[in-house]
Every structure is written in C-alpha cells, then in structure tokens.
Amino acid sequence: YGSGHLLGWSQVDSIFLGGMLSISSTTIILKAFEELRLKSRRFAQVVFGVLIVEDLIAIVLLAGLSTVGIAGDMLGAKLFSSAAQLLMVVGGWFLIGYFVVPAAFRYARRFLENETLIVLSVGMCLLLVVFATHFGYSAALGAFVMGSILAETGEHGRIETLIQPIRDVFAAIFFVSVGMLVDPKVLAEHGGAVVLITVVTIIGKILSSTAGAVLAGQRLKDSVQIGFSLAQIGEFSFIIATLGVTLGVISDFIYPIAVTVSAITTFSTPYLIRVSDKSASFIERILPNWWRSSLERYSFAIQQNRAQGDTKERRLAAFLTLSLNGILVTVIFISVAKYLEPILETWTKDSRLSFIVGWGISVILSAPFIWGMFSSYRPKGSATAVPERVSTFLGQLVTIVWIGTLTTGYFTT
C-alpha cells in the first residue's frame, strides 16, 4: 500500500496492490520443493500450512476488495459475513465429503482399477470446482478441499502416483501461460515500479514471514527458510488483479505489472530456497550470543508448553469438535429452510405447519451432529472437578443456544 502511494497511484490502486502482494504462490512453491527434494523437511511442512491458510484468507480478501471497489470502503460487517459464509460452505463440503467419500472408496476398493481411480478422482475434483465457482469461490479452493478429502480414503498414494503426469501437464501450461502474459513494453514503461514492487515483495515477505515463524516458536533456522520460501506472488495475484479490472476500479497498467513481478519472483524462488540454509547459518553466526540464546529459550518454551498442554489440547479438540459439528448442523438447517420448506408450504398450504415439519426434519437429520456438539468436551480424571464441570456445561449451553438461534433465525413462523 505504501509503495503504491510512493509511486503516485490512487488509494484503490494501492489497496489492490497490497492484496496482490499478500498471497504467495502454492503452485510455484510446491514445484520448487519437489525439484529440490525438500517436501519432507520440517520448514516445508510449515510452509504448506501457511499456504493453505493464505488460500482461505484470500477468499475473504476478495470479498473485502470487492467492497472497496464498489463502495469505496472496507466494511467490517461485509468481511465478517464473507468469513462466516466461507466457514459454513467450505466446512460443510469438507465434513460431508469426509464422512461419505472415504466410506464409498473403502466399499468399492476392489473395483477401482487404475483407469477407474484416476477418472473418478479427477471427476470428483472437477465436481467440487464447479460447486466452488457456483458459490463465488475460486476453483483452487474447491480442488484443495477435494484433495483433502481424497487424502483420507487410503488410496492417496495410488492417486498421487497416477495423477502426477496430469499435474505436470497443467503445471507446464500454467508456467507457459504466465510467461505469455509478460509484456516487454511494461518493463520499458514501468520499469521503476516493477523493480520497486519486486524488491518490496521479496524483502518484505522474507522479513515478515521469518518474524511470524519466530513468534510462533519455530527455530531461527527454520524461520529463515520459511521466510525465503514464501517470497513470491502467484496465481491469486492474477485473480485479484482481474477482479479490479472487471470492477473497473484499478488502472490498466497494474495487471501487466503484477504478472511481470510474479514472473520475476517465480524465477527467484528456487534460488532463494537454495540459499536459505546458508543464509540462516550466516544469521545465526552474526547474531550476538545473548540474542541467539534468548531465541532458543523462547522456541524451547513454546514447544514445551505445547507438549505439556494436555488440558489446553483437550479443550481445543472440544472446540474444534463443537465447531465442526455446529457447521454441519447449520448447513442442514439452512438447506432445509431454503430448499425443502418452500416445497412443504406448497403441499400443506400452511406456513406454520411447514415450519414445524421442516424443523423436525432438520432436527432428525442433524441429530448425530447435535449429540456430537452436546458431548464435545469429555472430562478426564475426576468429572466432578469444577473446571471439568464448567467446560462440559459450556459445551452443552453453546449447543442449546446454537439450536435455538437456528430455530428462530432461519425459519419463518
């Protein structure tokens, strides 16, 4: 954003530029890790987690930037609504798929020849891509969710082996298409902007990602390697730039600049990853001993706290169980209210009766998940201890309030 103002761009141009530079490229990083044989390294696993969260946040970012383009303001209510909708829709896909797809694969395993398996896997991926685009989300998000579901089928090893040739073809198409979008005239007309934005992208992402990893308790060496790995922009930058062009709110030259910066950082990524190990060692050598010792103690304390946090882990697990089951309950209630209740009202000619029947169907369909919410926190040791009773009561109270809210909020009486 500051770089855009420094270049004399408008406020909206600068905001969109900030959005373009905020998301790293999953495609580029995965390809670089594979070629350098680093996928199994500890820092690479953290990078994969960061990329997943970035792709999810990018959906909310797109909604926020749409608001900026249309209303000229970043509305918090709009962002919150988009985040809640993303959680419900994507969570519903994942949970339904998690229960249905692995069971179906286990049942049909003896019929799954290689040809059948690859066609089925690609078909399911494209099916969820269609769903994602229908709901206004990116195709990449739909493909990611289905990939996560297929990873739980027990056939992920075979699928990964069979899908590799197809993946390589599309990866080649991706890089060729990006190269074809680079306009040499842009380098001549906006060379200074390209250089500035490229430097800001690489240095800014290295510093911010390294600092974030250190604060999260990662070792200094791993943190530096994480920062160097995330120092690029990619496919989501094009999506954000396309959004601005479609809305007619950003200047025409920003898209080719984003493509050029992406191409430059694509080429620099493998080299940055290669030198990250030596750079981390150099930083460790030049740091004062007391600073290095402090970072080591901080990292050790964070890791030790995680290892010993049994109660916290159980409460976090209870929170996740409560939330995931709550998502499924919400999806069922909303689906019945939106699609089934109008049909019932047409049949019964009575809105109150259709409400009662629809509510009953919602409760029956979601009963297993309501019970999952109600029993999300399971006491360990003495169930009569006050903290254990409080945690159990809170889970049950949230369940009752949640169902009551759905009953009064999503049905008409």
Tab-separated table of C-alpha atoms in Angstrom:
chain	number	residue	atom	x	y	z
A	1	TYR	CA	0.000	0.000	0.000
A	2	GLY	CA	2.824	2.362	0.877
A	3	SER	CA	4.657	1.501	-2.330
A	4	GLY	CA	1.581	2.368	-4.363
A	5	HIS	CA	1.400	5.794	-2.720
A	6	LEU	CA	5.134	6.249	-3.266
A	7	LEU	CA	4.554	5.615	-6.982
A	8	GLY	CA	1.750	8.188	-7.053
A	9	TRP	CA	-1.056	5.673	-7.516
A	10	SER	CA	-4.613	6.176	-6.263
A	11	GLN	CA	-5.816	4.778	-2.943
A	12	VAL	CA	-7.809	1.948	-4.564
A	13	ASP	CA	-4.841	1.026	-6.802
A	14	SER	CA	-2.605	0.899	-3.727
A	15	ILE	CA	-5.059	-1.254	-1.751
A	16	PHE	CA	-5.366	-3.736	-4.619
A	17	LEU	CA	-1.570	-3.799	-4.951
A	18	GLY	CA	-1.311	-4.716	-1.274
A	19	GLY	CA	-3.778	-7.550	-1.826
A	20	MET	CA	-1.811	-8.842	-4.824
A	21	LEU	CA	1.441	-8.941	-2.852
A	22	SER	CA	-0.053	-10.622	0.225
A	23	ILE	CA	-0.639	-14.135	-1.168
A	24	SER	CA	2.259	-16.456	-2.025
A	25	SER	CA	2.087	-18.976	-4.864
A	26	THR	CA	1.191	-22.547	-3.926
A	27	THR	CA	1.974	-23.815	-7.434
A	28	ILE	CA	5.447	-22.297	-7.582
A	29	ILE	CA	6.479	-23.329	-4.059
A	30	LEU	CA	5.277	-26.932	-4.451
A	31	LYS	CA	7.144	-27.262	-7.744
A	32	ALA	CA	10.315	-25.790	-6.239
A	33	PHE	CA	10.164	-28.078	-3.180
A	34	GLU	CA	9.680	-31.127	-5.395
A	35	GLU	CA	12.611	-30.279	-7.662
A	36	LEU	CA	14.857	-29.514	-4.664
A	37	ARG	CA	13.574	-32.617	-2.776
A	38	LEU	CA	12.610	-30.616	0.294
A	39	LYS	CA	8.944	-31.623	0.715
A	40	SER	CA	9.657	-33.745	3.803
A	41	ARG	CA	11.700	-31.090	5.613
A	42	ARG	CA	10.260	-29.582	8.778
A	43	PHE	CA	10.145	-25.994	7.496
A	44	ALA	CA	8.426	-27.172	4.284
A	45	GLN	CA	5.548	-28.616	6.306
A	46	VAL	CA	5.044	-25.240	7.987
A	47	VAL	CA	5.104	-23.523	4.584
A	48	PHE	CA	2.378	-25.893	3.329
A	49	GLY	CA	0.225	-24.938	6.322
A	50	VAL	CA	0.779	-21.233	5.666
A	51	LEU	CA	-0.189	-21.650	2.001
A	52	ILE	CA	-3.440	-23.415	2.933
A	53	VAL	CA	-4.419	-20.643	5.348
A	54	GLU	CA	-3.433	-17.974	2.799
A	55	ASP	CA	-5.723	-19.526	0.174
A	56	LEU	CA	-8.620	-19.469	2.633
A	57	ILE	CA	-7.912	-15.879	3.700
A	58	ALA	CA	-7.689	-14.893	0.026
A	59	ILE	CA	-11.399	-15.689	-0.356
A	60	VAL	CA	-12.252	-13.203	2.400
A	61	LEU	CA	-9.763	-10.739	0.893
A	62	LEU	CA	-11.533	-10.941	-2.470
A	63	ALA	CA	-14.835	-10.112	-0.763
A	64	GLY	CA	-13.229	-7.156	1.021
A	65	LEU	CA	-11.637	-5.826	-2.154
A	66	SER	CA	-14.967	-6.149	-3.968
A	67	THR	CA	-16.463	-3.935	-1.266
A	68	VAL	CA	-13.640	-1.432	-1.722
A	69	GLY	CA	-14.199	-1.374	-5.461
A	70	ILE	CA	-17.970	-0.964	-5.267
A	71	ALA	CA	-18.490	1.097	-2.105
A	72	GLY	CA	-15.048	2.667	-1.797
A	73	ASP	CA	-14.747	1.476	1.808
A	74	MET	CA	-13.609	-1.670	3.639
A	75	LEU	CA	-16.714	-2.664	5.579
A	76	GLY	CA	-16.071	-4.872	8.596
A	77	ALA	CA	-19.594	-6.348	8.508
A	78	LYS	CA	-19.090	-7.456	4.917
A	79	LEU	CA	-15.779	-9.137	5.759
A	80	PHE	CA	-17.292	-10.886	8.791
A	81	SER	CA	-20.252	-12.080	6.734
A	82	SER	CA	-17.952	-13.393	3.992
A	83	ALA	CA	-15.754	-15.188	6.521
A	84	ALA	CA	-18.771	-16.798	8.201
A	85	GLN	CA	-20.201	-17.884	4.854
A	86	LEU	CA	-16.829	-19.311	3.824
A	87	LEU	CA	-16.625	-21.284	7.075
A	88	MET	CA	-20.120	-22.704	6.674
A	89	VAL	CA	-19.944	-23.575	2.977
A	90	VAL	CA	-16.406	-24.956	2.827
A	91	GLY	CA	-16.738	-26.642	6.229
A	92	GLY	CA	-19.935	-28.311	5.064
A	93	TRP	CA	-18.274	-29.598	1.901
A	94	PHE	CA	-15.330	-30.973	3.796
A	95	LEU	CA	-17.287	-32.654	6.569
A	96	ILE	CA	-19.887	-34.221	4.285
A	97	GLY	CA	-17.138	-35.420	1.972
A	98	TYR	CA	-15.092	-36.692	4.917
A	99	PHE	CA	-17.932	-38.955	6.030
A	100	VAL	CA	-19.142	-40.052	2.590
A	101	VAL	CA	-16.158	-40.302	0.213
A	102	PRO	CA	-13.717	-42.448	2.276
A	103	ALA	CA	-16.523	-44.897	3.122
A	104	ALA	CA	-17.501	-45.158	-0.552
A	105	PHE	CA	-13.866	-45.744	-1.563
A	106	ARG	CA	-13.443	-48.482	1.051
A	107	TYR	CA	-16.584	-50.226	-0.208
A	108	ALA	CA	-15.590	-50.008	-3.904
A	109	ARG	CA	-11.844	-50.596	-3.451
A	110	ARG	CA	-11.888	-53.988	-5.172
A	111	PHE	CA	-13.449	-52.424	-8.291
A	112	LEU	CA	-11.018	-49.497	-8.528
A	113	GLU	CA	-8.585	-50.246	-11.335
A	114	ASN	CA	-6.027	-47.585	-12.157
A	115	GLU	CA	-8.075	-46.155	-15.010
A	116	THR	CA	-11.245	-46.043	-12.928
A	117	LEU	CA	-9.455	-44.484	-9.965
A	118	ILE	CA	-7.862	-41.649	-11.933
A	119	VAL	CA	-11.086	-40.798	-13.787
A	120	LEU	CA	-13.073	-40.902	-10.542
A	121	SER	CA	-10.548	-38.725	-8.684
A	122	VAL	CA	-10.309	-36.094	-11.416
A	123	GLY	CA	-14.088	-36.126	-11.865
A	124	MET	CA	-14.703	-35.555	-8.144
A	125	CYS	CA	-12.125	-32.765	-8.119
A	126	LEU	CA	-13.790	-31.016	-11.062
A	127	LEU	CA	-17.226	-31.531	-9.467
A	128	LEU	CA	-16.205	-29.624	-6.350
A	129	VAL	CA	-14.516	-26.998	-8.547
A	130	VAL	CA	-17.906	-26.432	-10.214
A	131	PHE	CA	-19.539	-26.112	-6.779
A	132	ALA	CA	-16.860	-23.654	-5.652
A	133	THR	CA	-17.255	-21.395	-8.683
A	134	HIS	CA	-21.056	-21.590	-8.340
A	135	PHE	CA	-20.789	-20.194	-4.806
A	136	GLY	CA	-18.391	-17.474	-5.986
A	137	TYR	CA	-15.198	-19.039	-4.627
A	138	SER	CA	-12.013	-19.881	-6.510
A	139	ALA	CA	-11.566	-23.120	-8.423
A	140	ALA	CA	-8.345	-23.697	-6.489
A	141	LEU	CA	-10.275	-23.791	-3.203
A	142	GLY	CA	-12.663	-26.463	-4.480
A	143	ALA	CA	-9.771	-28.564	-5.765
A	144	PHE	CA	-7.942	-28.190	-2.446
A	145	VAL	CA	-10.952	-29.333	-0.395
A	146	MET	CA	-11.479	-32.401	-2.585
A	147	GLY	CA	-7.764	-33.197	-2.389
A	148	SER	CA	-8.015	-33.090	1.412
A	149	ILE	CA	-10.995	-35.444	1.296
A	150	LEU	CA	-9.269	-37.887	-1.074
A	151	ALA	CA	-6.240	-37.918	1.232
A	152	GLU	CA	-8.434	-39.679	3.838
A	153	THR	CA	-9.524	-42.501	1.521
A	154	GLY	CA	-6.482	-44.721	1.986
A	155	GLU	CA	-5.859	-44.574	-1.764
A	156	HIS	CA	-3.971	-41.278	-1.726
A	157	GLY	CA	-0.661	-42.985	-2.600
A	158	ARG	CA	-2.070	-44.534	-5.768
A	159	ILE	CA	-3.940	-41.361	-6.667
A	160	GLU	CA	-0.814	-39.232	-6.266
A	161	THR	CA	1.191	-41.572	-8.483
A	162	LEU	CA	-1.486	-41.749	-11.172
A	163	ILE	CA	-2.222	-38.023	-11.161
A	164	GLN	CA	1.413	-36.918	-11.487
A	165	PRO	CA	1.529	-36.901	-15.334
A	166	ILE	CA	-1.689	-34.840	-15.479
A	167	ARG	CA	-0.345	-32.469	-12.827
A	168	ASP	CA	2.885	-31.989	-14.757
A	169	VAL	CA	0.980	-31.147	-17.953
A	170	PHE	CA	-1.122	-28.494	-16.221
A	171	ALA	CA	1.897	-27.132	-14.347
A	172	ALA	CA	3.661	-26.662	-17.677
A	173	ILE	CA	0.576	-24.932	-19.109
A	174	PHE	CA	0.470	-22.654	-16.066
A	175	PHE	CA	4.082	-21.527	-16.415
A	176	VAL	CA	3.794	-21.108	-20.200
A	177	SER	CA	0.617	-19.038	-19.812
A	178	VAL	CA	2.271	-16.828	-17.193
A	179	GLY	CA	5.254	-16.300	-19.472
A	180	MET	CA	2.982	-15.342	-22.366
A	181	LEU	CA	1.327	-12.676	-20.200
A	182	VAL	CA	4.610	-10.829	-19.658
A	183	ASP	CA	4.642	-7.760	-21.885
A	184	PRO	CA	8.169	-6.450	-22.594
A	185	LYS	CA	6.715	-2.973	-23.115
A	186	VAL	CA	5.727	-2.881	-19.442
A	187	LEU	CA	9.362	-3.297	-18.427
A	188	ALA	CA	10.237	-0.245	-20.501
A	189	GLU	CA	7.275	1.930	-19.481
A	190	HIS	CA	7.039	0.953	-15.800
A	191	GLY	CA	10.499	-0.445	-15.093
A	192	GLY	CA	10.914	1.543	-11.895
A	193	ALA	CA	7.571	0.344	-10.497
A	194	VAL	CA	8.402	-3.278	-11.371
A	195	VAL	CA	11.778	-3.077	-9.624
A	196	LEU	CA	10.352	-1.379	-6.517
A	197	ILE	CA	7.426	-3.808	-6.173
A	198	THR	CA	9.689	-6.814	-6.742
A	199	VAL	CA	12.111	-5.666	-4.039
A	200	VAL	CA	9.242	-4.916	-1.642
A	201	THR	CA	7.733	-8.353	-2.326
A	202	ILE	CA	10.934	-10.333	-1.765
A	203	ILE	CA	12.379	-8.408	1.191
A	204	GLY	CA	9.006	-7.715	2.809
A	205	LYS	CA	7.872	-11.326	2.659
A	206	ILE	CA	11.211	-12.651	3.916
A	207	LEU	CA	11.188	-10.319	6.913
A	208	SER	CA	7.505	-10.656	7.819
A	209	SER	CA	7.298	-14.436	7.346
A	210	THR	CA	10.531	-15.012	9.268
A	211	ALA	CA	9.316	-12.815	12.118
A	212	GLY	CA	5.972	-14.597	12.199
A	213	ALA	CA	7.610	-18.017	12.354
A	214	VAL	CA	9.925	-16.900	15.170
A	215	LEU	CA	6.981	-15.529	17.159
A	216	ALA	CA	5.164	-18.841	16.641
A	217	GLY	CA	8.053	-20.680	18.323
A	218	GLN	CA	9.889	-22.070	15.286
A	219	ARG	CA	13.660	-22.376	15.410
A	220	LEU	CA	15.565	-19.479	13.875
A	221	LYS	CA	16.959	-21.614	11.047
A	222	ASP	CA	13.526	-22.979	10.137
A	223	SER	CA	12.025	-19.488	10.383
A	224	VAL	CA	14.538	-18.027	7.927
A	225	GLN	CA	13.916	-20.882	5.484
A	226	ILE	CA	10.162	-20.330	5.776
A	227	GLY	CA	10.615	-16.622	5.019
A	228	PHE	CA	12.791	-17.265	1.959
A	229	SER	CA	10.332	-19.875	0.640
A	230	LEU	CA	7.310	-17.532	0.726
A	231	ALA	CA	8.982	-14.615	-1.074
A	232	GLN	CA	6.899	-14.530	-4.266
A	233	ILE	CA	3.413	-13.878	-5.639
A	234	GLY	CA	1.421	-16.058	-7.993
A	235	GLU	CA	-1.972	-17.144	-9.234
A	236	PHE	CA	-4.111	-15.379	-6.623
A	237	SER	CA	-2.429	-12.100	-7.548
A	238	PHE	CA	-3.823	-12.515	-11.059
A	239	ILE	CA	-7.287	-13.233	-9.644
A	240	ILE	CA	-7.166	-10.081	-7.506
A	241	ALA	CA	-5.914	-8.000	-10.432
A	242	THR	CA	-8.646	-9.437	-12.668
A	243	LEU	CA	-11.232	-8.516	-10.031
A	244	GLY	CA	-10.064	-4.902	-10.059
A	245	VAL	CA	-10.115	-4.766	-13.870
A	246	THR	CA	-13.583	-6.368	-14.003
A	247	LEU	CA	-14.948	-3.850	-11.499
A	248	GLY	CA	-13.254	-1.047	-13.447
A	249	VAL	CA	-11.669	0.418	-10.311
A	250	ILE	CA	-7.918	-0.036	-10.945
A	251	SER	CA	-5.622	1.331	-13.619
A	252	ASP	CA	-4.979	-0.784	-16.725
A	253	PHE	CA	-1.212	-0.969	-16.172
A	254	ILE	CA	-1.460	-2.731	-12.786
A	255	TYR	CA	-2.344	-6.161	-14.212
A	256	PRO	CA	0.718	-6.463	-16.507
A	257	ILE	CA	2.918	-5.136	-13.669
A	258	ALA	CA	1.571	-7.859	-11.341
A	259	VAL	CA	2.237	-10.514	-13.992
A	260	THR	CA	5.781	-9.238	-14.537
A	261	VAL	CA	6.539	-9.186	-10.805
A	262	SER	CA	5.097	-12.692	-10.498
A	263	ALA	CA	7.323	-13.936	-13.330
A	264	ILE	CA	10.440	-12.396	-11.756
A	265	THR	CA	9.694	-13.792	-8.289
A	266	THR	CA	8.876	-17.172	-9.858
A	267	PHE	CA	12.403	-17.358	-11.244
A	268	SER	CA	13.941	-16.143	-7.992
A	269	THR	CA	12.079	-18.576	-5.705
A	270	PRO	CA	14.211	-21.720	-6.302
A	271	TYR	CA	17.410	-19.725	-5.817
A	272	LEU	CA	16.100	-18.126	-2.617
A	273	ILE	CA	15.135	-21.549	-1.255
A	274	ARG	CA	18.596	-22.893	-2.140
A	275	VAL	CA	20.413	-20.098	-0.302
A	276	SER	CA	18.025	-20.057	2.677
A	277	ASP	CA	20.032	-22.700	4.555
A	278	LYS	CA	23.308	-20.806	4.194
A	279	SER	CA	21.577	-17.512	4.953
A	280	ALA	CA	20.130	-18.956	8.160
A	281	SER	CA	23.565	-20.207	9.209
A	282	PHE	CA	25.086	-16.801	8.455
A	283	ILE	CA	22.424	-15.000	10.502
A	284	GLU	CA	22.995	-17.361	13.436
A	285	ARG	CA	26.750	-16.653	13.311
A	286	ILE	CA	26.442	-12.865	13.301
A	287	LEU	CA	23.770	-12.650	15.994
A	288	PRO	CA	25.006	-11.784	19.489
A	289	ASN	CA	25.182	-14.800	21.773
A	290	TRP	CA	22.625	-13.419	24.219
A	291	TRP	CA	20.129	-12.794	21.399
A	292	ARG	CA	20.608	-16.253	19.920
A	293	SER	CA	20.264	-17.857	23.360
A	294	SER	CA	17.095	-15.872	24.031
A	295	LEU	CA	15.538	-17.047	20.771
A	296	GLU	CA	16.465	-20.666	21.540
A	297	ARG	CA	14.956	-20.442	25.032
A	298	TYR	CA	11.815	-18.821	23.636
A	299	SER	CA	11.403	-21.537	20.987
A	300	PHE	CA	12.030	-24.275	23.557
A	301	ALA	CA	9.491	-22.761	25.956
A	302	ILE	CA	6.819	-22.578	23.237
A	303	GLN	CA	7.435	-26.172	22.155
A	304	GLN	CA	7.492	-27.406	25.758
A	305	ASN	CA	4.264	-25.581	26.516
A	306	ARG	CA	2.621	-27.279	23.560
A	307	ALA	CA	3.901	-30.688	24.629
A	308	GLN	CA	2.639	-30.287	28.194
A	309	GLY	CA	-0.630	-28.535	27.410
A	310	ASP	CA	-2.861	-31.602	27.821
A	311	THR	CA	-5.838	-29.668	29.173
A	312	LYS	CA	-5.473	-26.951	26.552
A	313	GLU	CA	-5.268	-29.571	23.809
A	314	ARG	CA	-8.405	-31.301	25.051
A	315	ARG	CA	-10.252	-28.001	25.179
A	316	LEU	CA	-9.019	-27.090	21.705
A	317	ALA	CA	-10.116	-30.502	20.443
A	318	ALA	CA	-13.503	-29.956	22.110
A	319	PHE	CA	-13.791	-26.528	20.489
A	320	LEU	CA	-12.995	-27.981	17.056
A	321	THR	CA	-15.478	-30.821	17.574
A	322	LEU	CA	-18.132	-28.348	18.669
A	323	SER	CA	-17.446	-26.037	15.726
A	324	LEU	CA	-17.286	-28.734	13.049
A	325	ASN	CA	-20.477	-30.419	14.213
A	326	GLY	CA	-22.061	-26.972	14.508
A	327	ILE	CA	-21.184	-26.260	10.878
A	328	LEU	CA	-22.917	-29.434	9.745
A	329	VAL	CA	-25.983	-28.677	11.866
A	330	THR	CA	-26.115	-25.145	10.421
A	331	VAL	CA	-25.752	-26.405	6.838
A	332	ILE	CA	-28.602	-28.895	7.373
A	333	PHE	CA	-30.912	-26.312	8.957
A	334	ILE	CA	-30.203	-23.697	6.269
A	335	SER	CA	-30.604	-26.231	3.439
A	336	VAL	CA	-33.963	-27.429	4.763
A	337	ALA	CA	-35.142	-23.834	5.265
A	338	LYS	CA	-34.061	-22.701	1.823
A	339	TYR	CA	-34.969	-25.682	-0.348
A	340	LEU	CA	-37.348	-28.023	1.471
A	341	GLU	CA	-39.580	-25.682	3.490
A	342	PRO	CA	-40.978	-23.833	0.398
A	343	ILE	CA	-41.932	-27.227	-1.074
A	344	LEU	CA	-43.597	-28.241	2.178
A	345	GLU	CA	-45.509	-24.972	2.281
A	346	THR	CA	-46.747	-25.573	-1.269
A	347	TRP	CA	-48.014	-29.010	-0.275
A	348	THR	CA	-49.525	-28.107	3.104
A	349	LYS	CA	-50.773	-24.568	2.257
A	350	ASP	CA	-49.891	-23.747	5.873
A	351	SER	CA	-46.711	-21.843	6.705
A	352	ARG	CA	-46.826	-22.788	10.394
A	353	LEU	CA	-47.223	-26.492	9.645
A	354	SER	CA	-44.399	-26.355	7.073
A	355	PHE	CA	-42.220	-24.689	9.712
A	356	ILE	CA	-42.920	-27.433	12.252
A	357	VAL	CA	-42.338	-30.252	9.749
A	358	GLY	CA	-39.211	-28.595	8.367
A	359	TRP	CA	-37.817	-28.019	11.829
A	360	GLY	CA	-38.499	-31.658	12.755
A	361	ILE	CA	-36.741	-32.918	9.617
A	362	SER	CA	-33.777	-30.635	10.357
A	363	VAL	CA	-33.510	-31.953	13.917
A	364	ILE	CA	-33.740	-35.597	12.788
A	365	LEU	CA	-31.124	-35.196	10.055
A	366	SER	CA	-28.743	-33.280	12.314
A	367	ALA	CA	-29.346	-35.363	15.475
A	368	PRO	CA	-25.945	-37.178	15.352
A	369	PHE	CA	-24.156	-33.859	14.973
A	370	ILE	CA	-26.204	-32.190	17.707
A	371	TRP	CA	-25.166	-35.021	20.025
A	372	GLY	CA	-21.577	-34.507	18.885
A	373	MET	CA	-21.845	-30.849	19.933
A	374	PHE	CA	-23.541	-31.718	23.228
A	375	SER	CA	-20.811	-34.204	24.188
A	376	SER	CA	-17.866	-32.346	22.621
A	377	TYR	CA	-15.942	-31.961	25.892
A	378	ARG	CA	-15.267	-35.247	27.621
A	379	PRO	CA	-13.874	-34.916	31.153
A	380	LYS	CA	-10.649	-36.676	32.010
A	381	GLY	CA	-9.979	-37.914	35.521
A	382	SER	CA	-12.427	-36.548	38.067
A	383	ALA	CA	-15.583	-35.434	36.276
A	384	THR	CA	-16.689	-33.670	39.450
A	385	ALA	CA	-13.828	-31.160	39.379
A	386	VAL	CA	-15.117	-27.620	38.934
A	387	PRO	CA	-13.092	-26.806	35.751
A	388	GLU	CA	-14.265	-30.069	34.163
A	389	ARG	CA	-17.912	-29.395	35.040
A	390	VAL	CA	-17.668	-25.821	33.753
A	391	SER	CA	-16.166	-26.928	30.423
A	392	THR	CA	-18.828	-29.605	29.966
A	393	PHE	CA	-21.619	-27.163	30.854
A	394	LEU	CA	-20.322	-24.522	28.442
A	395	GLY	CA	-20.302	-27.010	25.563
A	396	GLN	CA	-23.888	-28.039	26.328
A	397	LEU	CA	-25.001	-24.419	26.734
A	398	VAL	CA	-23.488	-23.411	23.393
A	399	THR	CA	-25.284	-26.340	21.748
A	400	ILE	CA	-28.662	-25.285	23.143
A	401	VAL	CA	-28.139	-21.636	22.194
A	402	TRP	CA	-26.946	-22.630	18.709
A	403	ILE	CA	-30.018	-24.786	18.023
A	404	GLY	CA	-32.289	-22.090	19.456
A	405	THR	CA	-30.704	-19.458	17.209
A	406	LEU	CA	-31.135	-21.639	14.130
A	407	THR	CA	-34.752	-22.310	15.073
A	408	THR	CA	-35.652	-18.633	15.451
A	409	GLY	CA	-33.273	-17.133	12.895
A	410	TYR	CA	-33.559	-19.322	9.805
A	411	PHE	CA	-37.241	-20.246	9.730
A	412	THR	CA	-40.262	-18.034	9.288
A	413	THR	CA	-43.093	-18.515	11.752
